[in-house]
Amino acid sequence: MQLIKTVNDMQDVGRWFRGECKTIGFVPTMGALHEGHLSLVRRSKEENDRTVVSIFINPTQFGPNEDFEKYPRDIEGDLSKLSAINTDVVFMPETGEMYPEGFSVSVDMGAVGKVLCGASRPGHFNAVATVVAKLINVVMPHRVYMGQKDFQQTVIIKKLVRELNADTKIVVSPTVRETDGLALSSRNMYLNEQERKAALILYKALKLGEELVLSRGMDESGLVKKEMEAFIKTEPLAKTEYVDIVDAYNLAPVQRVIFAAVICIAVRIGKTRLIDNIIIEKG
Ligand code: PAF
């Protein structure tokens, strides 16, 4: 496994792979890798000749009162997990390498970056889009692998790639869950035992929403939202930030839950903010 720290070296390797007609799969991460990330790496390995994983905790996508300082860091553990599954290249730049003195460019994603999580995290998705645009230019992947758990992020990066004509394809893999349904997330590490149990309310609420639509024929978004919010309130450690039902393509709110709509939720469990979603699909 090759460890690369500079943009120039990464671009040389990307060019070399492309020159050799090798397809490049890319998994962008902020480290603290779990099975969700590793499943993306495995998929990339199956579908491409070479797989590159980036580990970069992007400071610009954290708000002033967010968890940048305490975001979990486990470089040794990450590298050993990636090496165990034969990752070809790990790109691990320092902040100054990605944002040299005087850096000032920012991608503006418009409305899709301002709804759902973007409403309480101003500038977050512009910062994500900017860093992913840079990473795509540096790694030069044929395919970029992302998890459905960050649904809004996947919609934003697809739009970024489409509208900037980037020569790559975004591949979204289903959310990986614990056996009880909790979506894997690096932030689950913040939960104590009691909060871990309480966090299950997210998945249960999503399954309730799905059941209301698919089995009980409730197709009015407002009603589904109300039932889900009332259900989340039954968990004393949970505080709903939003329950929203949106169009899976452009994240616009939908009045009626038609296919394919997606139910997205953000809930605070104690001090930890968790997100999850479910796509409403027929059959
Ligand atoms: O999902 C993440 O880990 C990050 O938002 C990403 C895509 C690596 C950009 O920093």
PDB file of C-alpha atoms and ligand atoms in Angstrom:
ATOM      1  CA  MET A   1       0.000   0.000   0.000  1.00  0.00           C
ATOM      2  CA  GLN A   2       1.413   3.333  -1.080  1.00  0.00           C
ATOM      3  CA  LEU A   3       1.068   6.312   1.267  1.00  0.00           C
ATOM      4  CA  ILE A   4       1.061   9.680  -0.496  1.00  0.00           C
ATOM      5  CA  LYS A   5       1.080  13.069   1.198  1.00  0.00           C
ATOM      6  CA  THR A   6       1.460  15.628  -1.563  1.00  0.00           C
ATOM      7  CA  VAL A   7      -0.844  16.769  -4.343  1.00  0.00           C
ATOM      8  CA  ASN A   8       1.973  16.514  -6.926  1.00  0.00           C
ATOM      9  CA  ASP A   9       2.822  12.916  -6.009  1.00  0.00           C
ATOM     10  CA  MET A  10      -0.844  11.910  -6.024  1.00  0.00           C
ATOM     11  CA  GLN A  11      -1.374  13.502  -9.441  1.00  0.00           C
ATOM     12  CA  ASP A  12       1.730  11.720 -10.783  1.00  0.00           C
ATOM     13  CA  VAL A  13       0.322   8.379  -9.603  1.00  0.00           C
ATOM     14  CA  GLY A  14      -3.162   9.178 -10.984  1.00  0.00           C
ATOM     15  CA  ARG A  15      -1.636  10.075 -14.350  1.00  0.00           C
ATOM     16  CA  TRP A  16       0.484   6.916 -14.299  1.00  0.00           C
ATOM     17  CA  PHE A  17      -2.575   4.708 -13.603  1.00  0.00           C
ATOM     18  CA  ARG A  18      -4.543   6.402 -16.370  1.00  0.00           C
ATOM     19  CA  GLY A  19      -1.571   6.136 -18.741  1.00  0.00           C
ATOM     20  CA  GLU A  20      -1.477   2.403 -18.071  1.00  0.00           C
ATOM     21  CA  CYS A  21      -5.244   2.240 -18.865  1.00  0.00           C
ATOM     22  CA  LYS A  22      -6.023   1.260 -15.256  1.00  0.00           C
ATOM     23  CA  THR A  23      -9.400   2.363 -13.925  1.00  0.00           C
ATOM     24  CA  ILE A  24      -9.233   4.265 -10.633  1.00  0.00           C
ATOM     25  CA  GLY A  25     -11.849   3.935  -7.901  1.00  0.00           C
ATOM     26  CA  PHE A  26     -11.752   6.573  -5.155  1.00  0.00           C
ATOM     27  CA  VAL A  27     -13.163   6.599  -1.629  1.00  0.00           C
ATOM     28  CA  PRO A  28     -12.914  10.035   0.024  1.00  0.00           C
ATOM     29  CA  THR A  29     -12.977   9.839   3.848  1.00  0.00           C
ATOM     30  CA  MET A  30     -12.166  11.788   6.971  1.00  0.00           C
ATOM     31  CA  GLY A  31     -10.658   8.698   8.622  1.00  0.00           C
ATOM     32  CA  ALA A  32     -11.926   6.920  11.770  1.00  0.00           C
ATOM     33  CA  LEU A  33     -12.789   4.174   9.325  1.00  0.00           C
ATOM     34  CA  HIS A  34     -15.571   1.704  10.026  1.00  0.00           C
ATOM     35  CA  GLU A  35     -17.209  -1.114   8.095  1.00  0.00           C
ATOM     36  CA  GLY A  36     -19.247   1.418   6.055  1.00  0.00           C
ATOM     37  CA  HIS A  37     -16.033   2.915   4.617  1.00  0.00           C
ATOM     38  CA  LEU A  38     -14.417  -0.498   4.180  1.00  0.00           C
ATOM     39  CA  SER A  39     -17.415  -1.809   2.231  1.00  0.00           C
ATOM     40  CA  LEU A  40     -16.940   1.117  -0.190  1.00  0.00           C
ATOM     41  CA  VAL A  41     -13.260   0.246  -0.557  1.00  0.00           C
ATOM     42  CA  ARG A  42     -14.111  -3.405  -1.233  1.00  0.00           C
ATOM     43  CA  ARG A  43     -16.680  -2.408  -3.842  1.00  0.00           C
ATOM     44  CA  SER A  44     -14.207  -0.069  -5.492  1.00  0.00           C
ATOM     45  CA  LYS A  45     -11.644  -2.869  -5.610  1.00  0.00           C
ATOM     46  CA  GLU A  46     -14.152  -5.154  -7.299  1.00  0.00           C
ATOM     47  CA  GLU A  47     -15.096  -2.558  -9.911  1.00  0.00           C
ATOM     48  CA  ASN A  48     -11.724  -0.918 -10.660  1.00  0.00           C
ATOM     49  CA  ASP A  49      -8.089  -1.813 -11.319  1.00  0.00           C
ATOM     50  CA  ARG A  50      -6.749   0.531  -8.621  1.00  0.00           C
ATOM     51  CA  THR A  51      -8.327   1.957  -5.476  1.00  0.00           C
ATOM     52  CA  VAL A  52      -7.323   5.201  -3.785  1.00  0.00           C
ATOM     53  CA  VAL A  53      -8.633   6.199  -0.334  1.00  0.00           C
ATOM     54  CA  SER A  54      -8.145   9.723   0.978  1.00  0.00           C
ATOM     55  CA  ILE A  55      -7.983  10.521   4.676  1.00  0.00           C
ATOM     56  CA  PHE A  56      -8.373  14.238   5.243  1.00  0.00           C
ATOM     57  CA  ILE A  57     -10.348  15.876   8.031  1.00  0.00           C
ATOM     58  CA  ASN A  58     -11.447  18.895   6.072  1.00  0.00           C
ATOM     59  CA  PRO A  59     -11.460  21.828   8.518  1.00  0.00           C
ATOM     60  CA  THR A  60     -13.549  24.120   6.308  1.00  0.00           C
ATOM     61  CA  GLN A  61     -16.648  21.911   6.485  1.00  0.00           C
ATOM     62  CA  PHE A  62     -16.921  22.214  10.285  1.00  0.00           C
ATOM     63  CA  GLY A  63     -18.818  25.174  11.739  1.00  0.00           C
ATOM     64  CA  PRO A  64     -17.304  27.255  14.585  1.00  0.00           C
ATOM     65  CA  ASN A  65     -19.214  25.316  17.268  1.00  0.00           C
ATOM     66  CA  GLU A  66     -18.837  21.896  15.681  1.00  0.00           C
ATOM     67  CA  ASP A  67     -16.591  18.954  16.518  1.00  0.00           C
ATOM     68  CA  PHE A  68     -13.495  19.555  14.352  1.00  0.00           C
ATOM     69  CA  GLU A  69     -11.099  19.437  17.339  1.00  0.00           C
ATOM     70  CA  LYS A  70     -12.573  16.296  18.813  1.00  0.00           C
ATOM     71  CA  TYR A  71     -13.465  14.524  15.552  1.00  0.00           C
ATOM     72  CA  PRO A  72     -12.156  10.935  16.021  1.00  0.00           C
ATOM     73  CA  ARG A  73      -8.633  10.384  14.687  1.00  0.00           C
ATOM     74  CA  ASP A  74      -7.066   6.925  14.414  1.00  0.00           C
ATOM     75  CA  ILE A  75      -4.472   7.027  11.658  1.00  0.00           C
ATOM     76  CA  GLU A  76      -2.667   3.851  12.723  1.00  0.00           C
ATOM     77  CA  GLY A  77      -5.904   1.875  12.957  1.00  0.00           C
ATOM     78  CA  ASP A  78      -7.103   3.295   9.610  1.00  0.00           C
ATOM     79  CA  LEU A  79      -3.904   2.378   7.791  1.00  0.00           C
ATOM     80  CA  SER A  80      -3.899  -1.139   9.161  1.00  0.00           C
ATOM     81  CA  LYS A  81      -7.569  -1.664   8.141  1.00  0.00           C
ATOM     82  CA  LEU A  82      -6.846  -0.355   4.632  1.00  0.00           C
ATOM     83  CA  SER A  83      -3.707  -2.419   4.259  1.00  0.00           C
ATOM     84  CA  ALA A  84      -5.572  -5.570   5.402  1.00  0.00           C
ATOM     85  CA  ILE A  85      -7.951  -5.221   2.437  1.00  0.00           C
ATOM     86  CA  ASN A  86      -5.167  -4.438  -0.028  1.00  0.00           C
ATOM     87  CA  THR A  87      -5.928  -0.803  -0.743  1.00  0.00           C
ATOM     88  CA  ASP A  88      -3.545   0.405  -3.438  1.00  0.00           C
ATOM     89  CA  VAL A  89      -3.012   4.019  -2.392  1.00  0.00           C
ATOM     90  CA  VAL A  90      -3.831   6.163   0.653  1.00  0.00           C
ATOM     91  CA  PHE A  91      -3.747   9.914   0.027  1.00  0.00           C
ATOM     92  CA  MET A  92      -3.254  11.726   3.315  1.00  0.00           C
ATOM     93  CA  PRO A  93      -2.469  15.417   2.760  1.00  0.00           C
ATOM     94  CA  GLU A  94      -1.817  18.001   5.500  1.00  0.00           C
ATOM     95  CA  THR A  95      -4.202  20.967   5.666  1.00  0.00           C
ATOM     96  CA  GLY A  96      -1.592  23.314   4.128  1.00  0.00           C
ATOM     97  CA  GLU A  97      -1.227  20.990   1.151  1.00  0.00           C
ATOM     98  CA  MET A  98      -4.950  21.230   0.348  1.00  0.00           C
ATOM     99  CA  TYR A  99      -5.312  24.888   1.335  1.00  0.00           C
ATOM    100  CA  PRO A 100      -2.046  26.700   0.678  1.00  0.00           C
ATOM    101  CA  GLU A 101      -1.565  30.307   1.807  1.00  0.00           C
ATOM    102  CA  GLY A 102      -3.977  32.599  -0.080  1.00  0.00           C
ATOM    103  CA  PHE A 103      -6.434  29.842  -1.049  1.00  0.00           C
ATOM    104  CA  SER A 104      -9.851  31.430  -1.605  1.00  0.00           C
ATOM    105  CA  VAL A 105     -11.920  29.474  -4.144  1.00  0.00           C
ATOM    106  CA  SER A 106     -15.262  28.072  -3.035  1.00  0.00           C
ATOM    107  CA  VAL A 107     -17.930  26.154  -4.923  1.00  0.00           C
ATOM    108  CA  ASP A 108     -21.477  27.452  -4.353  1.00  0.00           C
ATOM    109  CA  MET A 109     -24.002  24.611  -4.504  1.00  0.00           C
ATOM    110  CA  GLY A 110     -27.043  26.896  -4.257  1.00  0.00           C
ATOM    111  CA  ALA A 111     -30.353  25.711  -2.812  1.00  0.00           C
ATOM    112  CA  VAL A 112     -29.500  22.000  -2.374  1.00  0.00           C
ATOM    113  CA  GLY A 113     -26.814  22.997   0.106  1.00  0.00           C
ATOM    114  CA  LYS A 114     -29.189  25.074   2.217  1.00  0.00           C
ATOM    115  CA  VAL A 115     -31.929  22.559   3.029  1.00  0.00           C
ATOM    116  CA  LEU A 116     -31.928  19.586   5.448  1.00  0.00           C
ATOM    117  CA  CYS A 117     -28.517  19.556   7.198  1.00  0.00           C
ATOM    118  CA  GLY A 118     -27.529  22.704   5.309  1.00  0.00           C
ATOM    119  CA  ALA A 119     -30.159  24.717   7.207  1.00  0.00           C
ATOM    120  CA  SER A 120     -28.336  24.299  10.516  1.00  0.00           C
ATOM    121  CA  ARG A 121     -24.820  23.980   9.026  1.00  0.00           C
ATOM    122  CA  PRO A 122     -24.387  27.113   6.861  1.00  0.00           C
ATOM    123  CA  GLY A 123     -21.554  26.766   4.350  1.00  0.00           C
ATOM    124  CA  HIS A 124     -21.018  23.097   5.170  1.00  0.00           C
ATOM    125  CA  PHE A 125     -21.967  21.674   1.777  1.00  0.00           C
ATOM    126  CA  ASN A 126     -20.122  24.356  -0.188  1.00  0.00           C
ATOM    127  CA  ALA A 127     -17.026  23.347   1.772  1.00  0.00           C
ATOM    128  CA  VAL A 128     -17.666  19.633   1.138  1.00  0.00           C
ATOM    129  CA  ALA A 129     -18.192  20.289  -2.577  1.00  0.00           C
ATOM    130  CA  THR A 130     -15.025  22.390  -2.757  1.00  0.00           C
ATOM    131  CA  VAL A 131     -12.819  19.777  -1.118  1.00  0.00           C
ATOM    132  CA  VAL A 132     -14.323  16.920  -3.147  1.00  0.00           C
ATOM    133  CA  ALA A 133     -13.811  18.914  -6.381  1.00  0.00           C
ATOM    134  CA  LYS A 134     -10.150  19.355  -5.393  1.00  0.00           C
ATOM    135  CA  LEU A 135      -9.776  15.675  -4.471  1.00  0.00           C
ATOM    136  CA  ILE A 136     -11.272  14.610  -7.808  1.00  0.00           C
ATOM    137  CA  ASN A 137      -8.778  16.858  -9.623  1.00  0.00           C
ATOM    138  CA  VAL A 138      -5.921  15.391  -7.606  1.00  0.00           C
ATOM    139  CA  VAL A 139      -6.836  11.686  -7.682  1.00  0.00           C
ATOM    140  CA  MET A 140      -8.390  11.681 -11.195  1.00  0.00           C
ATOM    141  CA  PRO A 141     -10.732   8.775 -10.439  1.00  0.00           C
ATOM    142  CA  HIS A 142     -13.038   7.071 -12.927  1.00  0.00           C
ATOM    143  CA  ARG A 143     -15.485   6.342 -10.085  1.00  0.00           C
ATOM    144  CA  VAL A 144     -16.053   7.920  -6.656  1.00  0.00           C
ATOM    145  CA  TYR A 145     -17.678   5.764  -3.960  1.00  0.00           C
ATOM    146  CA  MET A 146     -19.959   7.285  -1.322  1.00  0.00           C
ATOM    147  CA  GLY A 147     -22.387   5.917   1.271  1.00  0.00           C
ATOM    148  CA  GLN A 148     -26.149   6.515   1.151  1.00  0.00           C
ATOM    149  CA  LYS A 149     -26.086   7.434   4.854  1.00  0.00           C
ATOM    150  CA  ASP A 150     -24.958  10.930   3.840  1.00  0.00           C
ATOM    151  CA  PHE A 151     -27.773  11.187   1.305  1.00  0.00           C
ATOM    152  CA  GLN A 152     -27.674  14.961   0.895  1.00  0.00           C
ATOM    153  CA  GLN A 153     -23.918  14.810   0.361  1.00  0.00           C
ATOM    154  CA  THR A 154     -24.364  12.242  -2.441  1.00  0.00           C
ATOM    155  CA  VAL A 155     -26.949  14.439  -4.207  1.00  0.00           C
ATOM    156  CA  ILE A 156     -24.639  17.440  -3.899  1.00  0.00           C
ATOM    157  CA  ILE A 157     -21.570  15.636  -5.205  1.00  0.00           C
ATOM    158  CA  LYS A 158     -23.539  14.178  -8.140  1.00  0.00           C
ATOM    159  CA  LYS A 159     -24.681  17.717  -9.014  1.00  0.00           C
ATOM    160  CA  LEU A 160     -21.123  19.022  -8.640  1.00  0.00           C
ATOM    161  CA  VAL A 161     -19.760  16.376 -11.014  1.00  0.00           C
ATOM    162  CA  ARG A 162     -22.609  16.865 -13.492  1.00  0.00           C
ATOM    163  CA  GLU A 163     -22.445  20.642 -13.601  1.00  0.00           C
ATOM    164  CA  LEU A 164     -18.640  20.954 -13.585  1.00  0.00           C
ATOM    165  CA  ASN A 165     -18.383  18.177 -16.218  1.00  0.00           C
ATOM    166  CA  ALA A 166     -15.929  16.226 -14.091  1.00  0.00           C
ATOM    167  CA  ASP A 167     -14.736  13.072 -15.836  1.00  0.00           C
ATOM    168  CA  THR A 168     -15.911  10.702 -13.123  1.00  0.00           C
ATOM    169  CA  LYS A 169     -18.997   8.808 -11.957  1.00  0.00           C
ATOM    170  CA  ILE A 170     -20.481   8.880  -8.462  1.00  0.00           C
ATOM    171  CA  VAL A 171     -21.392   5.436  -7.144  1.00  0.00           C
ATOM    172  CA  VAL A 172     -23.638   5.346  -4.062  1.00  0.00           C
ATOM    173  CA  SER A 173     -23.678   2.228  -1.882  1.00  0.00           C
ATOM    174  CA  PRO A 174     -26.421   1.324   0.617  1.00  0.00           C
ATOM    175  CA  THR A 175     -25.982   2.373   4.256  1.00  0.00           C
ATOM    176  CA  VAL A 176     -24.169  -0.217   6.355  1.00  0.00           C
ATOM    177  CA  ARG A 177     -25.949  -0.825   9.675  1.00  0.00           C
ATOM    178  CA  GLU A 178     -25.282  -2.532  12.999  1.00  0.00           C
ATOM    179  CA  THR A 179     -27.367  -5.687  13.438  1.00  0.00           C
ATOM    180  CA  ASP A 180     -29.975  -3.684  15.378  1.00  0.00           C
ATOM    181  CA  GLY A 181     -30.298  -1.108  12.568  1.00  0.00           C
ATOM    182  CA  LEU A 182     -28.133   1.804  13.752  1.00  0.00           C
ATOM    183  CA  ALA A 183     -26.368   3.322  10.741  1.00  0.00           C
ATOM    184  CA  LEU A 184     -22.572   3.122  11.041  1.00  0.00           C
ATOM    185  CA  SER A 185     -20.999   6.529  11.589  1.00  0.00           C
ATOM    186  CA  SER A 186     -17.658   7.711  12.956  1.00  0.00           C
ATOM    187  CA  ARG A 187     -19.699   9.906  15.331  1.00  0.00           C
ATOM    188  CA  ASN A 188     -21.296   6.830  16.988  1.00  0.00           C
ATOM    189  CA  MET A 189     -18.044   6.742  19.014  1.00  0.00           C
ATOM    190  CA  TYR A 190     -19.322   9.745  20.978  1.00  0.00           C
ATOM    191  CA  LEU A 191     -22.316   7.799  22.353  1.00  0.00           C
ATOM    192  CA  ASN A 192     -22.275   6.311  25.848  1.00  0.00           C
ATOM    193  CA  GLU A 193     -24.079   3.036  26.523  1.00  0.00           C
ATOM    194  CA  GLN A 194     -27.428   4.653  27.284  1.00  0.00           C
ATOM    195  CA  GLU A 195     -27.190   6.993  24.290  1.00  0.00           C
ATOM    196  CA  ARG A 196     -26.227   4.096  22.025  1.00  0.00           C
ATOM    197  CA  LYS A 197     -29.519   2.399  22.936  1.00  0.00           C
ATOM    198  CA  ALA A 198     -31.445   5.654  22.474  1.00  0.00           C
ATOM    199  CA  ALA A 199     -29.849   6.203  19.046  1.00  0.00           C
ATOM    200  CA  LEU A 200     -31.865   3.289  17.674  1.00  0.00           C
ATOM    201  CA  ILE A 201     -34.840   5.658  17.577  1.00  0.00           C
ATOM    202  CA  LEU A 202     -33.563   7.040  14.247  1.00  0.00           C
ATOM    203  CA  TYR A 203     -33.815   3.739  12.398  1.00  0.00           C
ATOM    204  CA  LYS A 204     -37.078   2.810  14.120  1.00  0.00           C
ATOM    205  CA  ALA A 205     -38.599   6.162  13.134  1.00  0.00           C
ATOM    206  CA  LEU A 206     -37.529   5.674   9.506  1.00  0.00           C
ATOM    207  CA  LYS A 207     -39.018   2.178   9.441  1.00  0.00           C
ATOM    208  CA  LEU A 208     -42.228   3.607  10.907  1.00  0.00           C
ATOM    209  CA  GLY A 209     -42.313   6.242   8.148  1.00  0.00           C
ATOM    210  CA  GLU A 210     -41.759   3.568   5.511  1.00  0.00           C
ATOM    211  CA  GLU A 211     -44.509   1.399   6.978  1.00  0.00           C
ATOM    212  CA  LEU A 212     -46.967   4.309   7.105  1.00  0.00           C
ATOM    213  CA  VAL A 213     -46.412   4.964   3.405  1.00  0.00           C
ATOM    214  CA  LEU A 214     -46.037   1.470   1.999  1.00  0.00           C
ATOM    215  CA  SER A 215     -48.321  -0.621   4.208  1.00  0.00           C
ATOM    216  CA  ARG A 216     -50.848   1.857   5.554  1.00  0.00           C
ATOM    217  CA  GLY A 217     -51.208   3.970   2.426  1.00  0.00           C
ATOM    218  CA  MET A 218     -50.459   7.286   4.172  1.00  0.00           C
ATOM    219  CA  ASP A 219     -49.069   9.401   1.357  1.00  0.00           C
ATOM    220  CA  GLU A 220     -49.377  12.915   2.785  1.00  0.00           C
ATOM    221  CA  SER A 221     -45.879  13.992   3.842  1.00  0.00           C
ATOM    222  CA  GLY A 222     -47.134  16.286   6.590  1.00  0.00           C
ATOM    223  CA  LEU A 223     -48.955  13.423   8.328  1.00  0.00           C
ATOM    224  CA  VAL A 224     -46.034  10.993   8.008  1.00  0.00           C
ATOM    225  CA  LYS A 225     -43.679  13.631   9.437  1.00  0.00           C
ATOM    226  CA  LYS A 226     -46.023  14.313  12.360  1.00  0.00           C
ATOM    227  CA  GLU A 227     -46.262  10.629  13.285  1.00  0.00           C
ATOM    228  CA  MET A 228     -42.500  10.208  13.056  1.00  0.00           C
ATOM    229  CA  GLU A 229     -41.796  13.318  15.149  1.00  0.00           C
ATOM    230  CA  ALA A 230     -44.258  12.139  17.826  1.00  0.00           C
ATOM    231  CA  PHE A 231     -42.546   8.736  17.834  1.00  0.00           C
ATOM    232  CA  ILE A 232     -39.051  10.256  18.264  1.00  0.00           C
ATOM    233  CA  LYS A 233     -40.391  12.313  21.215  1.00  0.00           C
ATOM    234  CA  THR A 234     -41.041   9.033  23.083  1.00  0.00           C
ATOM    235  CA  GLU A 235     -37.262   8.692  23.510  1.00  0.00           C
ATOM    236  CA  PRO A 236     -36.224  11.079  26.314  1.00  0.00           C
ATOM    237  CA  LEU A 237     -32.587  11.398  25.144  1.00  0.00           C
ATOM    238  CA  ALA A 238     -33.580  12.303  21.575  1.00  0.00           C
ATOM    239  CA  LYS A 239     -34.208  15.791  20.197  1.00  0.00           C
ATOM    240  CA  THR A 240     -35.381  16.058  16.586  1.00  0.00           C
ATOM    241  CA  GLU A 241     -33.590  18.604  14.418  1.00  0.00           C
ATOM    242  CA  TYR A 242     -35.608  17.740  11.326  1.00  0.00           C
ATOM    243  CA  VAL A 243     -37.755  15.070   9.725  1.00  0.00           C
ATOM    244  CA  ASP A 244     -38.157  15.897   6.031  1.00  0.00           C
ATOM    245  CA  ILE A 245     -39.523  14.071   3.034  1.00  0.00           C
ATOM    246  CA  VAL A 246     -37.892  15.201  -0.183  1.00  0.00           C
ATOM    247  CA  ASP A 247     -37.433  14.394  -3.842  1.00  0.00           C
ATOM    248  CA  ALA A 248     -34.472  12.013  -4.106  1.00  0.00           C
ATOM    249  CA  TYR A 249     -33.072  13.856  -7.130  1.00  0.00           C
ATOM    250  CA  ASN A 250     -33.141  17.520  -6.091  1.00  0.00           C
ATOM    251  CA  LEU A 251     -34.072  17.454  -2.369  1.00  0.00           C
ATOM    252  CA  ALA A 252     -37.169  19.611  -2.939  1.00  0.00           C
ATOM    253  CA  PRO A 253     -39.898  18.957  -0.333  1.00  0.00           C
ATOM    254  CA  VAL A 254     -42.726  16.722  -1.559  1.00  0.00           C
ATOM    255  CA  GLN A 255     -46.379  17.097  -0.531  1.00  0.00           C
ATOM    256  CA  ARG A 256     -47.223  13.507  -1.389  1.00  0.00           C
ATOM    257  CA  VAL A 257     -44.829  10.650  -0.796  1.00  0.00           C
ATOM    258  CA  ILE A 258     -44.404   9.326  -4.301  1.00  0.00           C
ATOM    259  CA  PHE A 259     -41.546   7.243  -5.668  1.00  0.00           C
ATOM    260  CA  ALA A 260     -38.673   7.938  -5.234  1.00  0.00           C
ATOM    261  CA  ALA A 261     -38.989  10.162  -2.247  1.00  0.00           C
ATOM    262  CA  VAL A 262     -36.527   9.962   0.595  1.00  0.00           C
ATOM    263  CA  ILE A 263     -37.208  10.489   4.282  1.00  0.00           C
ATOM    264  CA  CYS A 264     -34.254  12.256   5.887  1.00  0.00           C
ATOM    265  CA  ILE A 265     -33.816  12.823   9.602  1.00  0.00           C
ATOM    266  CA  ALA A 266     -31.356  14.519  11.936  1.00  0.00           C
ATOM    267  CA  VAL A 267     -31.695  13.852  15.654  1.00  0.00           C
ATOM    268  CA  ARG A 268     -29.540  14.858  18.593  1.00  0.00           C
ATOM    269  CA  ILE A 269     -28.881  12.072  21.062  1.00  0.00           C
ATOM    270  CA  GLY A 270     -27.466  13.928  24.043  1.00  0.00           C
ATOM    271  CA  LYS A 271     -24.789  16.130  22.456  1.00  0.00           C
ATOM    272  CA  THR A 272     -24.298  13.928  19.392  1.00  0.00           C
ATOM    273  CA  ARG A 273     -26.022  14.852  16.163  1.00  0.00           C
ATOM    274  CA  LEU A 274     -26.901  11.802  14.054  1.00  0.00           C
ATOM    275  CA  ILE A 275     -28.429  11.604  10.585  1.00  0.00           C
ATOM    276  CA  ASP A 276     -30.088   8.790   8.662  1.00  0.00           C
ATOM    277  CA  ASN A 277     -32.496   8.315   5.749  1.00  0.00           C
ATOM    278  CA  ILE A 278     -34.605   5.797   3.901  1.00  0.00           C
ATOM    279  CA  ILE A 279     -35.583   5.803   0.233  1.00  0.00           C
ATOM    280  CA  ILE A 280     -39.236   4.954  -0.290  1.00  0.00           C
ATOM    281  CA  GLU A 281     -39.300   2.360  -3.021  1.00  0.00           C
ATOM    282  CA  LYS A 282     -42.117   0.240  -4.409  1.00  0.00           C
ATOM    283  CA  GLY A 283     -41.962  -3.496  -3.800  1.00  0.00           C
TER     284      GLY A 283
HETATM  285  O1  PAF B   1     -18.233  12.224   4.151  1.00  0.00           O
HETATM  286  C1  PAF B   1     -17.091  12.616   4.453  1.00  0.00           C
HETATM  287  O2  PAF B   1     -16.325  11.914   5.125  1.00  0.00           O
HETATM  288  C2  PAF B   1     -16.632  13.993   3.995  1.00  0.00           C
HETATM  289  O3  PAF B   1     -17.680  14.896   3.950  1.00  0.00           O
HETATM  290  C3  PAF B   1     -15.870  13.969   2.669  1.00  0.00           C
HETATM  291  C4  PAF B   1     -16.753  13.506   1.516  1.00  0.00           C
HETATM  292  C5  PAF B   1     -14.649  13.054   2.767  1.00  0.00           C
HETATM  293  C6  PAF B   1     -15.383  15.386   2.328  1.00  0.00           C
HETATM  294  O4  PAF B   1     -14.544  15.897   3.305  1.00  0.00           O
END
